[in-house]
PDB file of C-alpha atoms in Angstrom:
ATOM      1  CA  MET A 113     -11.215  65.876 -35.403  1.00 48.00           C
ATOM      2  CA  GLY A 114      -9.443  65.800 -32.001  1.00 66.00           C
ATOM      3  CA  GLN A 115     -11.040  64.891 -28.652  1.00 78.00           C
ATOM      4  CA  SER A 116     -11.209  67.460 -25.919  1.00 86.00           C
ATOM      5  CA  THR A 117      -9.072  67.094 -22.792  1.00 88.00           C
ATOM      6  CA  GLU A 118     -12.002  66.369 -20.765  1.00 89.00           C
ATOM      7  CA  GLU A 119     -12.974  63.321 -22.793  1.00 89.00           C
ATOM      8  CA  LEU A 120      -9.395  62.149 -22.765  1.00 89.00           C
ATOM      9  CA  SER A 121      -9.180  62.633 -19.051  1.00 91.00           C
ATOM     10  CA  THR A 122     -12.315  60.514 -18.579  1.00 93.00           C
ATOM     11  CA  GLU A 123     -11.038  57.848 -20.886  1.00 91.00           C
ATOM     12  CA  ILE A 124      -7.775  57.703 -19.016  1.00 92.00           C
ATOM     13  CA  ALA A 125      -9.470  57.451 -15.699  1.00 93.00           C
ATOM     14  CA  GLY A 126     -11.626  54.668 -16.983  1.00 93.00           C
ATOM     15  CA  THR A 127      -8.522  52.896 -18.274  1.00 93.00           C
ATOM     16  CA  ARG A 128      -6.810  53.402 -14.865  1.00 92.00           C
ATOM     17  CA  GLU A 129      -9.875  51.854 -13.051  1.00 93.00           C
ATOM     18  CA  ASN A 130      -9.845  48.867 -15.377  1.00 92.00           C
ATOM     19  CA  LEU A 131      -6.109  48.390 -14.977  1.00 91.00           C
ATOM     20  CA  ALA A 132      -6.406  48.746 -11.184  1.00 90.00           C
ATOM     21  CA  SER A 133      -9.111  46.086 -11.068  1.00 91.00           C
ATOM     22  CA  ASP A 134      -7.240  43.779 -13.420  1.00 89.00           C
ATOM     23  CA  LEU A 135      -4.046  44.226 -11.234  1.00 87.00           C
ATOM     24  CA  ASP A 136      -6.096  43.560  -7.990  1.00 86.00           C
ATOM     25  CA  ALA A 137      -7.524  40.395  -9.591  1.00 86.00           C
ATOM     26  CA  LEU A 138      -4.068  39.291 -10.725  1.00 85.00           C
ATOM     27  CA  GLN A 139      -2.434  39.892  -7.402  1.00 84.00           C
ATOM     28  CA  ASP A 140      -5.450  37.948  -5.724  1.00 82.00           C
ATOM     29  CA  ARG A 141      -4.630  35.113  -8.132  1.00 83.00           C
ATOM     30  CA  VAL A 142      -0.963  34.844  -7.418  1.00 83.00           C
ATOM     31  CA  SER A 143      -0.883  35.958  -3.806  1.00 81.00           C
ATOM     32  CA  PRO A 144       0.340  32.974  -1.780  1.00 83.00           C
ATOM     33  CA  SER A 145      -1.888  33.675   1.063  1.00 83.00           C
ATOM     34  CA  ALA A 146      -4.931  33.907  -1.262  1.00 82.00           C
ATOM     35  CA  ILE A 147      -3.848  30.568  -2.907  1.00 84.00           C
ATOM     36  CA  VAL A 148      -3.643  28.907   0.408  1.00 85.00           C
ATOM     37  CA  GLU A 149      -6.963  30.264   1.331  1.00 86.00           C
ATOM     38  CA  ARG A 150      -8.589  28.980  -1.894  1.00 86.00           C
ATOM     39  CA  ARG A 151      -7.010  25.582  -1.361  1.00 87.00           C
ATOM     40  CA  LYS A 152      -8.159  25.223   2.166  1.00 87.00           C
ATOM     41  CA  GLU A 153     -11.740  26.292   1.140  1.00 89.00           C
ATOM     42  CA  ALA A 154     -11.620  23.681  -1.661  1.00 89.00           C
ATOM     43  CA  ALA A 155     -10.437  20.961   0.626  1.00 87.00           C
ATOM     44  CA  ARG A 156     -12.998  21.937   3.327  1.00 87.00           C
ATOM     45  CA  ASN A 157     -15.831  21.680   0.663  1.00 88.00           C
ATOM     46  CA  ARG A 158     -14.553  18.309  -0.556  1.00 86.00           C
ATOM     47  CA  VAL A 159     -14.518  16.963   3.029  1.00 83.00           C
ATOM     48  CA  LEU A 160     -17.892  18.244   3.722  1.00 82.00           C
ATOM     49  CA  GLY A 161     -19.124  16.871   0.449  1.00 80.00           C
ATOM     50  CA  VAL A 162     -17.826  13.449   1.323  1.00 76.00           C
ATOM     51  CA  LYS A 163     -19.269  13.774   5.003  1.00 73.00           C
ATOM     52  CA  ASP A 164     -22.641  14.648   3.483  1.00 74.00           C
ATOM     53  CA  LYS A 165     -22.569  11.676   1.144  1.00 73.00           C
ATOM     54  CA  VAL A 166     -21.598   9.296   3.944  1.00 69.00           C
ATOM     55  CA  MET A 167     -23.482  10.622   6.861  1.00 69.00           C
ATOM     56  CA  GLY A 168     -26.218  12.636   4.996  1.00 64.00           C
ATOM     57  CA  SER A 169     -26.569  16.326   5.339  1.00 59.00           C
ATOM     58  CA  SER A 170     -28.595  17.991   8.125  1.00 53.00           C
ATOM     59  CA  GLN A 171     -30.732  19.670   5.462  1.00 56.00           C
ATOM     60  CA  SER A 172     -31.538  16.338   3.886  1.00 53.00           C
ATOM     61  CA  ALA A 173     -32.290  14.939   7.360  1.00 49.00           C
ATOM     62  CA  ALA A 174     -34.743  17.765   7.941  1.00 51.00           C
ATOM     63  CA  GLY A 175     -36.294  17.455   4.593  1.00 55.00           C
ATOM     64  CA  SER A 176     -36.523  13.757   4.933  1.00 55.00           C
ATOM     65  CA  ALA A 177     -38.254  14.174   8.347  1.00 48.00           C
ATOM     66  CA  GLN A 178     -40.620  16.572   6.786  1.00 58.00           C
ATOM     67  CA  SER A 179     -41.294  14.256   3.861  1.00 59.00           C
ATOM     68  CA  SER A 180     -41.569  11.382   6.320  1.00 52.00           C
ATOM     69  CA  VAL A 181     -44.285  13.223   8.166  1.00 46.00           C
ATOM     70  CA  SER A 182     -46.139  14.319   5.106  1.00 54.00           C
ATOM     71  CA  GLY A 183     -45.520  10.715   3.651  1.00 52.00           C
ATOM     72  CA  ALA A 184     -47.197   9.250   6.585  1.00 46.00           C
ATOM     73  CA  ALA A 185     -50.180  11.515   6.265  1.00 45.00           C
ATOM     74  CA  ASP A 186     -50.222  10.813   2.542  1.00 53.00           C
ATOM     75  CA  SER A 187     -49.970   7.181   3.210  1.00 48.00           C
ATOM     76  CA  VAL A 188     -53.105   7.296   5.180  1.00 43.00           C
ATOM     77  CA  LYS A 189     -54.532   8.939   2.333  1.00 46.00           C
ATOM     78  CA  GLY A 190     -53.197   6.321   0.017  1.00 49.00           C
ATOM     79  CA  GLY A 191     -49.984   7.953  -1.291  1.00 43.00           C
ATOM     80  CA  VAL A 192     -47.590   5.149  -0.914  1.00 40.00           C
ATOM     81  CA  GLN A 193     -45.014   6.536  -3.425  1.00 47.00           C
ATOM     82  CA  ASP A 194     -44.108   9.534  -1.147  1.00 48.00           C
ATOM     83  CA  VAL A 195     -43.324   7.191   1.742  1.00 41.00           C
ATOM     84  CA  ALA A 196     -40.967   5.104  -0.498  1.00 41.00           C
ATOM     85  CA  GLY A 197     -39.279   8.389  -1.676  1.00 47.00           C
ATOM     86  CA  SER A 198     -38.825   9.728   1.779  1.00 46.00           C
ATOM     87  CA  ALA A 199     -37.465   6.325   2.968  1.00 41.00           C
ATOM     88  CA  GLY A 200     -34.842   6.509   0.205  1.00 43.00           C
ATOM     89  CA  ASP A 201     -33.844   9.931   1.335  1.00 47.00           C
ATOM     90  CA  THR A 202     -33.605   8.777   4.880  1.00 44.00           C
ATOM     91  CA  VAL A 203     -31.133   5.905   4.065  1.00 41.00           C
ATOM     92  CA  GLN A 204     -28.706   8.178   2.174  1.00 54.00           C
ATOM     93  CA  GLY A 205     -26.156   8.335   4.961  1.00 61.00           C
ATOM     94  CA  SER A 206     -24.446   5.306   6.341  1.00 69.00           C
ATOM     95  CA  PRO A 207     -23.118   5.881   9.898  1.00 73.00           C
ATOM     96  CA  LEU A 208     -21.519   2.422   9.901  1.00 76.00           C
ATOM     97  CA  ALA A 209     -19.413   3.291   6.729  1.00 75.00           C
ATOM     98  CA  ALA A 210     -18.538   6.669   8.442  1.00 74.00           C
ATOM     99  CA  GLY A 211     -17.372   4.884  11.585  1.00 79.00           C
ATOM    100  CA  ALA A 212     -15.233   2.458   9.640  1.00 82.00           C
ATOM    101  CA  VAL A 213     -13.729   5.271   7.727  1.00 82.00           C
ATOM    102  CA  ALA A 214     -13.004   7.214  10.853  1.00 83.00           C
ATOM    103  CA  PHE A 215     -11.520   4.128  12.464  1.00 86.00           C
ATOM    104  CA  ALA A 216      -9.187   3.501   9.478  1.00 87.00           C
ATOM    105  CA  ALA A 217      -8.234   7.133   9.382  1.00 85.00           C
ATOM    106  CA  GLY A 218      -7.418   6.906  13.124  1.00 85.00           C
ATOM    107  CA  LEU A 219      -5.217   3.807  12.547  1.00 83.00           C
ATOM    108  CA  VAL A 220      -3.234   5.720   9.801  1.00 84.00           C
ATOM    109  CA  ILE A 221      -2.773   8.792  11.908  1.00 85.00           C
ATOM    110  CA  ALA A 222      -1.741   6.629  14.780  1.00 80.00           C
ATOM    111  CA  GLY A 223       0.869   5.022  12.648  1.00 80.00           C
ATOM    112  CA  LEU A 224       2.247   8.231  11.551  1.00 81.00           C
ATOM    113  CA  ILE A 225       2.771   9.558  15.151  1.00 82.00           C
ATOM    114  CA  PRO A 226       6.100   8.638  16.568  1.00 81.00           C
ATOM    115  CA  ALA A 227       6.097   6.455  19.654  1.00 76.00           C
ATOM    116  CA  SER A 228       6.407   8.100  23.015  1.00 81.00           C
ATOM    117  CA  ARG A 229       9.278   7.308  25.372  1.00 86.00           C
ATOM    118  CA  VAL A 230       7.165   5.053  27.523  1.00 84.00           C
ATOM    119  CA  GLU A 231       5.928   3.106  24.451  1.00 79.00           C
ATOM    120  CA  ALA A 232       9.531   2.871  23.151  1.00 81.00           C
ATOM    121  CA  ARG A 233      10.864   1.656  26.534  1.00 86.00           C
ATOM    122  CA  ALA A 234       7.840  -0.922  26.745  1.00 84.00           C
ATOM    123  CA  SER A 235       8.585  -2.205  23.242  1.00 82.00           C
ATOM    124  CA  LYS A 236      12.235  -2.502  24.117  1.00 86.00           C
ATOM    125  CA  GLN A 237      11.414  -4.506  27.117  1.00 87.00           C
ATOM    126  CA  VAL A 238       9.174  -6.954  25.183  1.00 84.00           C
ATOM    127  CA  VAL A 239      11.838  -7.382  22.653  1.00 84.00           C
ATOM    128  CA  ASP A 240      14.481  -7.926  25.395  1.00 86.00           C
ATOM    129  CA  ALA A 241      12.173 -10.430  27.085  1.00 84.00           C
ATOM    130  CA  ALA A 242      11.527 -12.286  23.800  1.00 81.00           C
ATOM    131  CA  LYS A 243      15.275 -12.414  23.143  1.00 82.00           C
ATOM    132  CA  GLU A 244      15.904 -13.749  26.640  1.00 84.00           C
ATOM    133  CA  HIS A 245      13.182 -16.393  26.399  1.00 82.00           C
ATOM    134  CA  GLY A 246      13.885 -17.291  22.905  1.00 80.00           C
ATOM    135  CA  GLN A 247      17.703 -17.694  23.266  1.00 84.00           C
ATOM    136  CA  PRO A 248      17.406 -21.335  24.635  1.00 84.00           C
ATOM    137  CA  LEU A 249      15.252 -22.253  21.659  1.00 81.00           C
ATOM    138  CA  VAL A 250      17.677 -20.666  19.353  1.00 81.00           C
ATOM    139  CA  ASP A 251      20.533 -22.724  20.845  1.00 85.00           C
ATOM    140  CA  GLU A 252      18.592 -25.831  20.775  1.00 84.00           C
ATOM    141  CA  ALA A 253      17.680 -25.293  17.137  1.00 83.00           C
ATOM    142  CA  LYS A 254      21.379 -24.632  16.317  1.00 85.00           C
ATOM    143  CA  SER A 255      22.520 -27.921  18.136  1.00 86.00           C
ATOM    144  CA  VAL A 256      19.803 -29.848  16.188  1.00 85.00           C
ATOM    145  CA  GLY A 257      20.689 -28.343  12.927  1.00 84.00           C
ATOM    146  CA  GLN A 258      24.331 -29.233  13.626  1.00 87.00           C
ATOM    147  CA  GLU A 259      23.400 -32.874  14.451  1.00 87.00           C
ATOM    148  CA  VAL A 260      21.297 -33.082  11.421  1.00 84.00           C
ATOM    149  CA  GLY A 261      24.075 -31.641   9.286  1.00 83.00           C
ATOM    150  CA  ASP A 262      26.687 -34.064  10.734  1.00 86.00           C
ATOM    151  CA  GLN A 263      24.387 -36.928   9.923  1.00 86.00           C
ATOM    152  CA  LEU A 264      23.747 -35.889   6.391  1.00 83.00           C
ATOM    153  CA  LYS A 265      27.474 -35.358   5.917  1.00 85.00           C
ATOM    154  CA  GLU A 266      28.175 -38.937   7.081  1.00 87.00           C
ATOM    155  CA  HIS A 267      25.285 -40.254   4.701  1.00 84.00           C
ATOM    156  CA  ALA A 268      26.687 -38.048   1.845  1.00 83.00           C
ATOM    157  CA  THR A 269      30.137 -39.410   2.343  1.00 88.00           C
ATOM    158  CA  ASP A 270      29.035 -42.960   2.459  1.00 87.00           C
ATOM    159  CA  ALA A 271      26.929 -42.500  -0.690  1.00 84.00           C
ATOM    160  CA  ALA A 272      29.913 -40.797  -2.464  1.00 86.00           C
ATOM    161  CA  GLN A 273      32.199 -43.736  -1.509  1.00 89.00           C
ATOM    162  CA  GLN A 274      29.488 -46.299  -2.750  1.00 90.00           C
ATOM    163  CA  VAL A 275      29.129 -44.344  -6.080  1.00 88.00           C
ATOM    164  CA  LYS A 276      32.994 -44.225  -6.483  1.00 88.00           C
ATOM    165  CA  GLN A 277      33.287 -47.969  -5.759  1.00 90.00           C
ATOM    166  CA  THR A 278      30.419 -48.855  -8.081  1.00 90.00           C
ATOM    167  CA  ALA A 279      31.939 -46.644 -10.817  1.00 87.00           C
ATOM    168  CA  GLN A 280      35.344 -48.390 -10.410  1.00 89.00           C
ATOM    169  CA  GLU A 281      33.821 -51.824 -10.570  1.00 89.00           C
ATOM    170  CA  SER A 282      31.884 -50.861 -13.653  1.00 87.00           C
ATOM    171  CA  ALA A 283      34.873 -49.341 -15.361  1.00 86.00           C
ATOM    172  CA  GLY A 284      36.827 -52.538 -14.636  1.00 88.00           C
ATOM    173  CA  ARG A 285      33.946 -54.643 -16.081  1.00 88.00           C
ATOM    174  CA  VAL A 286      33.782 -52.401 -19.151  1.00 87.00           C
ATOM    175  CA  GLN A 287      37.542 -52.725 -19.578  1.00 88.00           C
ATOM    176  CA  GLU A 288      37.456 -56.535 -19.190  1.00 88.00           C
ATOM    177  CA  GLU A 289      34.604 -56.893 -21.633  1.00 87.00           C
ATOM    178  CA  GLY A 290      36.397 -54.688 -24.183  1.00 85.00           C
ATOM    179  CA  GLN A 291      39.537 -56.807 -23.988  1.00 87.00           C
ATOM    180  CA  SER A 292      37.386 -59.879 -24.325  1.00 85.00           C
ATOM    181  CA  SER A 293      35.509 -58.448 -27.390  1.00 83.00           C
ATOM    182  CA  ALA A 294      38.789 -57.445 -28.939  1.00 82.00           C
ATOM    183  CA  GLU A 295      40.212 -60.881 -28.508  1.00 85.00           C
ATOM    184  CA  ASN A 296      37.177 -62.439 -30.011  1.00 84.00           C
ATOM    185  CA  VAL A 297      37.365 -60.166 -32.983  1.00 84.00           C
ATOM    186  CA  LYS A 298      41.103 -60.967 -33.593  1.00 83.00           C
ATOM    187  CA  SER A 299      40.364 -64.782 -33.258  1.00 84.00           C
ATOM    188  CA  ALA A 300      37.420 -64.641 -35.568  1.00 80.00           C
ATOM    189  CA  ALA A 301      39.048 -62.561 -38.294  1.00 75.00           C
ATOM    190  CA  PRO A 302      40.022 -64.700 -41.314  1.00 71.00           C
ATOM    191  CA  GLY A 303      43.544 -65.043 -42.244  1.00 63.00           C
ATOM    192  CA  GLN A 304      44.819 -64.588 -38.764  1.00 56.00           C
ATOM    193  CA  SER A 305      46.673 -67.537 -37.050  1.00 51.00           C
TER     194      SER A 305
END
């Protein structure tokens, strides 16, 4: 029928323990510091994984050295397959690729770091020197451009005058021919005297 108080107390204590462990797990899941730690650990593992793929891990290097030694002994005995397998394990890492990646990462990081005062002063001096030495070239280019523009303007004006004159002459000829044609039609028409 009913449960004894001792059984109920034991059941309540078990429920409290379950709730406490659930609350601890929940607190660990939503705690900002725990989240940061999990993210840092995940990032660290990803970086180490990439490093191991590029450079090869120390464990695989030790394993490949052992398999190279045993492969050499086996090759003396005639086991060429083990030597080929150990050579494949030895070539897993690529230090040149790792160097290229590190160089590119260094360039990106260097680009993100702001210039120091000395660098800023040096770059300003270079820009000022370039402006100073380049100013005569700019002035010369402007004068040459002005001369070319003036010459083009003269040629364009002459061409426009010629086109205008030709158009007027053509219009005069068309008018004369039209009048001449009209007179020919009138004189050729029957019944006109």
